[in-house]
Amino acid sequence: SGGSIAQHSMKLFEQAQIGTLQLRNRIVMPPMATLFGEKDGSVHPGSTDYIRRAEGGAGLIIVENTAVHPTSVNYPCTLEIHQPRFEEGLKRLATGIKQAGAAAAIQLFHPGRQIPPGPPRQDQKVGQHKTAQLFGRIENAVSNYEIYCKFYMI
C-alpha cells in the first residue's frame, strides 16, 4: 500500500518468473481467436502478427485457441496441433516469438459437447447415438461429413 500509482504500475515492466519460465516483463498478450490459420489448420503467414507483438515489447505471447483434435475445429482457419504436419509452422511461429524477446505459449482447445453445429469436416466421426439424436436414422453413414451430405443432399 504506500507509493504512487506510477510506482506501482512500474511493476508491469519488471521481469517476472512463472515456474522456470523467465519473462522480460509482465505484459501478456492473451489468446484470441484471430483465425490466422490456413484452411487446413496450418500456420498462415499472417500469424507473424504474433511476432510483431513480441517485437513491440510483450513479455509473453499466448497463441490463439489451437485444435487438439480434428473434432475440435470450431471455426474455419483455426490453428491445429494434432498431427505432425502442423509442427513445422508452429515451431517457426514459436521461434519467431522467442527471437523477438518474448516467451511463447499456446492455448490448447477442444470445445467438447459445446461444438457448434455446421458442416463437419470429412475426417470427423460421430457416435451412432449422436447421429440418431441429430438426424434420425441414417443407414450406412460412417462420418459426420457423409451424414451432412446425405441430410442436406450436397
PDB file of C-alpha atoms in Angstrom:
ATOM      1  CA  SER A   1       0.000   0.000   0.000  1.00  0.00           C
ATOM      2  CA  GLY A   2       2.249   3.156   0.040  1.00  0.00           C
ATOM      3  CA  GLY A   3       3.665   4.821  -3.008  1.00  0.00           C
ATOM      4  CA  SER A   4       2.144   6.452  -6.019  1.00  0.00           C
ATOM      5  CA  ILE A   5       0.205   4.827  -8.826  1.00  0.00           C
ATOM      6  CA  ALA A   6       3.212   5.379 -11.101  1.00  0.00           C
ATOM      7  CA  GLN A   7       5.448   3.420  -8.726  1.00  0.00           C
ATOM      8  CA  HIS A   8       3.004   0.509  -8.654  1.00  0.00           C
ATOM      9  CA  SER A   9       2.449   0.497 -12.413  1.00  0.00           C
ATOM     10  CA  MET A  10       6.195   0.183 -12.958  1.00  0.00           C
ATOM     11  CA  LYS A  11       5.893  -3.438 -11.767  1.00  0.00           C
ATOM     12  CA  LEU A  12       4.329  -4.075 -15.182  1.00  0.00           C
ATOM     13  CA  PHE A  13       7.741  -3.546 -16.756  1.00  0.00           C
ATOM     14  CA  GLU A  14       9.693  -5.627 -14.225  1.00  0.00           C
ATOM     15  CA  GLN A  15      10.856  -9.137 -15.040  1.00  0.00           C
ATOM     16  CA  ALA A  16       8.699 -11.974 -13.796  1.00  0.00           C
ATOM     17  CA  GLN A  17       9.001 -15.706 -13.442  1.00  0.00           C
ATOM     18  CA  ILE A  18       6.347 -18.415 -13.879  1.00  0.00           C
ATOM     19  CA  GLY A  19       7.870 -21.662 -12.645  1.00  0.00           C
ATOM     20  CA  THR A  20      11.101 -21.909 -14.619  1.00  0.00           C
ATOM     21  CA  LEU A  21       9.895 -19.554 -17.359  1.00  0.00           C
ATOM     22  CA  GLN A  22      11.576 -16.143 -17.154  1.00  0.00           C
ATOM     23  CA  LEU A  23       9.648 -13.192 -18.645  1.00  0.00           C
ATOM     24  CA  ARG A  24      11.244  -9.880 -19.584  1.00  0.00           C
ATOM     25  CA  ASN A  25       8.166  -8.068 -18.224  1.00  0.00           C
ATOM     26  CA  ARG A  26       4.595  -8.720 -17.092  1.00  0.00           C
ATOM     27  CA  ILE A  27       2.897  -7.702 -20.335  1.00  0.00           C
ATOM     28  CA  VAL A  28       0.943 -10.684 -21.681  1.00  0.00           C
ATOM     29  CA  MET A  29      -0.873 -10.974 -24.987  1.00  0.00           C
ATOM     30  CA  PRO A  30      -3.713 -13.373 -24.167  1.00  0.00           C
ATOM     31  CA  PRO A  31      -5.016 -15.941 -26.643  1.00  0.00           C
ATOM     32  CA  MET A  32      -7.647 -14.595 -29.017  1.00  0.00           C
ATOM     33  CA  ALA A  33      -9.494 -16.224 -31.900  1.00  0.00           C
ATOM     34  CA  THR A  34      -7.655 -14.333 -34.638  1.00  0.00           C
ATOM     35  CA  LEU A  35      -8.235 -17.213 -37.089  1.00  0.00           C
ATOM     36  CA  PHE A  36      -4.746 -16.765 -38.537  1.00  0.00           C
ATOM     37  CA  GLY A  37      -4.628 -20.409 -39.587  1.00  0.00           C
ATOM     38  CA  GLU A  38      -4.839 -21.672 -43.132  1.00  0.00           C
ATOM     39  CA  LYS A  39      -7.954 -23.595 -44.198  1.00  0.00           C
ATOM     40  CA  ASP A  40      -6.062 -26.833 -43.498  1.00  0.00           C
ATOM     41  CA  GLY A  41      -5.201 -25.701 -39.935  1.00  0.00           C
ATOM     42  CA  SER A  42      -1.552 -24.864 -40.586  1.00  0.00           C
ATOM     43  CA  VAL A  43       0.069 -21.555 -39.624  1.00  0.00           C
ATOM     44  CA  HIS A  44      -0.809 -18.707 -42.001  1.00  0.00           C
ATOM     45  CA  PRO A  45       1.777 -16.070 -42.939  1.00  0.00           C
ATOM     46  CA  GLY A  46      -0.491 -13.539 -41.162  1.00  0.00           C
ATOM     47  CA  SER A  47       0.488 -15.203 -37.920  1.00  0.00           C
ATOM     48  CA  THR A  48       3.598 -13.013 -37.967  1.00  0.00           C
ATOM     49  CA  ASP A  49       1.388 -10.502 -36.134  1.00  0.00           C
ATOM     50  CA  TYR A  50       2.264 -12.504 -33.025  1.00  0.00           C
ATOM     51  CA  ILE A  51       5.950 -11.850 -33.676  1.00  0.00           C
ATOM     52  CA  ARG A  52       5.260  -8.124 -34.111  1.00  0.00           C
ATOM     53  CA  ARG A  53       3.559  -8.067 -30.695  1.00  0.00           C
ATOM     54  CA  ALA A  54       6.698  -9.638 -29.227  1.00  0.00           C
ATOM     55  CA  GLU A  55       8.852  -7.052 -31.018  1.00  0.00           C
ATOM     56  CA  GLY A  56       6.563  -4.403 -29.517  1.00  0.00           C
ATOM     57  CA  GLY A  57       7.630  -5.449 -26.034  1.00  0.00           C
ATOM     58  CA  ALA A  58       5.212  -8.085 -24.732  1.00  0.00           C
ATOM     59  CA  GLY A  59       6.843 -10.499 -22.293  1.00  0.00           C
ATOM     60  CA  LEU A  60       4.548 -13.459 -23.048  1.00  0.00           C
ATOM     61  CA  ILE A  61       2.578 -14.224 -26.204  1.00  0.00           C
ATOM     62  CA  ILE A  62      -0.133 -16.870 -25.927  1.00  0.00           C
ATOM     63  CA  VAL A  63      -1.068 -18.110 -29.387  1.00  0.00           C
ATOM     64  CA  GLU A  64      -4.801 -18.455 -30.090  1.00  0.00           C
ATOM     65  CA  ASN A  65      -7.025 -21.442 -29.435  1.00  0.00           C
ATOM     66  CA  THR A  66      -5.416 -24.362 -31.239  1.00  0.00           C
ATOM     67  CA  ALA A  67      -7.364 -27.516 -32.034  1.00  0.00           C
ATOM     68  CA  VAL A  68      -6.022 -30.654 -30.353  1.00  0.00           C
ATOM     69  CA  HIS A  69      -8.176 -32.974 -32.474  1.00  0.00           C
ATOM     70  CA  PRO A  70      -9.965 -32.663 -35.830  1.00  0.00           C
ATOM     71  CA  THR A  71     -13.303 -32.585 -33.981  1.00  0.00           C
ATOM     72  CA  SER A  72     -12.195 -29.523 -32.008  1.00  0.00           C
ATOM     73  CA  VAL A  73     -12.062 -27.228 -35.044  1.00  0.00           C
ATOM     74  CA  ASN A  74     -14.967 -24.892 -34.370  1.00  0.00           C
ATOM     75  CA  TYR A  75     -14.204 -22.085 -36.857  1.00  0.00           C
ATOM     76  CA  PRO A  76     -12.678 -22.027 -40.325  1.00  0.00           C
ATOM     77  CA  CYS A  77      -8.943 -21.243 -40.218  1.00  0.00           C
ATOM     78  CA  THR A  78      -8.482 -22.459 -36.640  1.00  0.00           C
ATOM     79  CA  LEU A  79      -4.873 -23.423 -35.928  1.00  0.00           C
ATOM     80  CA  GLU A  80      -4.405 -27.157 -35.370  1.00  0.00           C
ATOM     81  CA  ILE A  81      -1.758 -29.119 -33.447  1.00  0.00           C
ATOM     82  CA  HIS A  82      -2.930 -32.750 -33.565  1.00  0.00           C
ATOM     83  CA  GLN A  83      -0.804 -34.018 -36.477  1.00  0.00           C
ATOM     84  CA  PRO A  84       2.940 -33.890 -37.204  1.00  0.00           C
ATOM     85  CA  ARG A  85       2.312 -31.847 -40.371  1.00  0.00           C
ATOM     86  CA  PHE A  86       1.415 -28.834 -38.200  1.00  0.00           C
ATOM     87  CA  GLU A  87       4.680 -28.935 -36.257  1.00  0.00           C
ATOM     88  CA  GLU A  88       6.892 -27.007 -38.697  1.00  0.00           C
ATOM     89  CA  GLY A  89       4.665 -23.919 -38.878  1.00  0.00           C
ATOM     90  CA  LEU A  90       4.057 -23.831 -35.132  1.00  0.00           C
ATOM     91  CA  LYS A  91       7.767 -24.256 -34.459  1.00  0.00           C
ATOM     92  CA  ARG A  92       8.545 -21.396 -36.858  1.00  0.00           C
ATOM     93  CA  LEU A  93       5.986 -19.195 -35.081  1.00  0.00           C
ATOM     94  CA  ALA A  94       7.316 -20.031 -31.587  1.00  0.00           C
ATOM     95  CA  THR A  95      10.903 -19.445 -32.725  1.00  0.00           C
ATOM     96  CA  GLY A  96       9.983 -16.037 -34.165  1.00  0.00           C
ATOM     97  CA  ILE A  97       8.245 -15.006 -30.939  1.00  0.00           C
ATOM     98  CA  LYS A  98      11.240 -16.111 -28.845  1.00  0.00           C
ATOM     99  CA  GLN A  99      13.772 -14.414 -31.140  1.00  0.00           C
ATOM    100  CA  ALA A 100      11.806 -11.183 -30.652  1.00  0.00           C
ATOM    101  CA  GLY A 101      12.397 -11.497 -26.899  1.00  0.00           C
ATOM    102  CA  ALA A 102       9.078 -12.851 -25.616  1.00  0.00           C
ATOM    103  CA  ALA A 103       8.131 -16.231 -24.222  1.00  0.00           C
ATOM    104  CA  ALA A 104       5.735 -18.282 -26.349  1.00  0.00           C
ATOM    105  CA  ALA A 105       2.777 -20.329 -25.149  1.00  0.00           C
ATOM    106  CA  ILE A 106      -0.246 -21.824 -26.863  1.00  0.00           C
ATOM    107  CA  GLN A 107      -3.872 -22.279 -25.860  1.00  0.00           C
ATOM    108  CA  LEU A 108      -4.881 -25.905 -26.430  1.00  0.00           C
ATOM    109  CA  PHE A 109      -8.540 -26.154 -27.311  1.00  0.00           C
ATOM    110  CA  HIS A 110     -11.424 -28.580 -27.607  1.00  0.00           C
ATOM    111  CA  PRO A 111     -14.996 -27.352 -27.130  1.00  0.00           C
ATOM    112  CA  GLY A 112     -16.303 -30.798 -26.157  1.00  0.00           C
ATOM    113  CA  ARG A 113     -20.056 -31.022 -26.421  1.00  0.00           C
ATOM    114  CA  GLN A 114     -20.212 -27.257 -26.956  1.00  0.00           C
ATOM    115  CA  ILE A 115     -19.080 -27.607 -30.602  1.00  0.00           C
ATOM    116  CA  PRO A 116     -21.412 -25.501 -32.764  1.00  0.00           C
ATOM    117  CA  PRO A 117     -23.472 -27.272 -35.428  1.00  0.00           C
ATOM    118  CA  GLY A 118     -22.491 -26.807 -39.028  1.00  0.00           C
ATOM    119  CA  PRO A 119     -20.881 -28.549 -41.932  1.00  0.00           C
ATOM    120  CA  PRO A 120     -18.381 -31.003 -40.491  1.00  0.00           C
ATOM    121  CA  ARG A 121     -15.020 -31.856 -41.985  1.00  0.00           C
ATOM    122  CA  GLN A 122     -14.603 -35.081 -43.906  1.00  0.00           C
ATOM    123  CA  ASP A 123     -12.443 -36.687 -41.212  1.00  0.00           C
ATOM    124  CA  GLN A 124     -14.835 -36.151 -38.297  1.00  0.00           C
ATOM    125  CA  LYS A 125     -16.545 -39.205 -36.805  1.00  0.00           C
ATOM    126  CA  VAL A 126     -19.672 -39.280 -34.701  1.00  0.00           C
ATOM    127  CA  GLY A 127     -21.214 -41.878 -32.395  1.00  0.00           C
ATOM    128  CA  GLN A 128     -24.343 -43.700 -33.561  1.00  0.00           C
ATOM    129  CA  HIS A 129     -26.459 -42.320 -30.705  1.00  0.00           C
ATOM    130  CA  LYS A 130     -25.466 -38.744 -31.600  1.00  0.00           C
ATOM    131  CA  THR A 131     -26.283 -39.410 -35.275  1.00  0.00           C
ATOM    132  CA  ALA A 132     -29.777 -40.574 -34.381  1.00  0.00           C
ATOM    133  CA  GLN A 133     -30.202 -37.646 -31.993  1.00  0.00           C
ATOM    134  CA  LEU A 134     -29.250 -35.084 -34.635  1.00  0.00           C
ATOM    135  CA  PHE A 135     -30.633 -36.503 -37.861  1.00  0.00           C
ATOM    136  CA  GLY A 136     -32.772 -39.539 -37.101  1.00  0.00           C
ATOM    137  CA  ARG A 137     -31.722 -42.881 -38.505  1.00  0.00           C
ATOM    138  CA  ILE A 138     -29.382 -42.672 -41.493  1.00  0.00           C
ATOM    139  CA  GLU A 139     -28.247 -46.002 -42.877  1.00  0.00           C
ATOM    140  CA  ASN A 140     -24.552 -46.653 -43.570  1.00  0.00           C
ATOM    141  CA  ALA A 141     -23.302 -43.213 -42.566  1.00  0.00           C
ATOM    142  CA  VAL A 142     -19.754 -43.526 -41.231  1.00  0.00           C
ATOM    143  CA  SER A 143     -18.742 -39.896 -40.761  1.00  0.00           C
ATOM    144  CA  ASN A 144     -20.258 -36.544 -39.925  1.00  0.00           C
ATOM    145  CA  TYR A 145     -19.420 -35.406 -43.443  1.00  0.00           C
ATOM    146  CA  GLU A 146     -21.401 -38.233 -45.016  1.00  0.00           C
ATOM    147  CA  ILE A 147     -24.294 -37.568 -42.664  1.00  0.00           C
ATOM    148  CA  TYR A 148     -24.217 -33.890 -43.594  1.00  0.00           C
ATOM    149  CA  CYS A 149     -24.108 -34.711 -47.299  1.00  0.00           C
ATOM    150  CA  LYS A 150     -27.000 -37.170 -47.022  1.00  0.00           C
ATOM    151  CA  PHE A 151     -29.059 -34.827 -44.861  1.00  0.00           C
ATOM    152  CA  TYR A 152     -28.537 -31.707 -46.952  1.00  0.00           C
ATOM    153  CA  MET A 153     -28.070 -33.590 -50.254  1.00  0.00           C
ATOM    154  CA  ILE A 154     -24.915 -31.753 -51.291  1.00  0.00           C
TER     155      ILE A 154
END
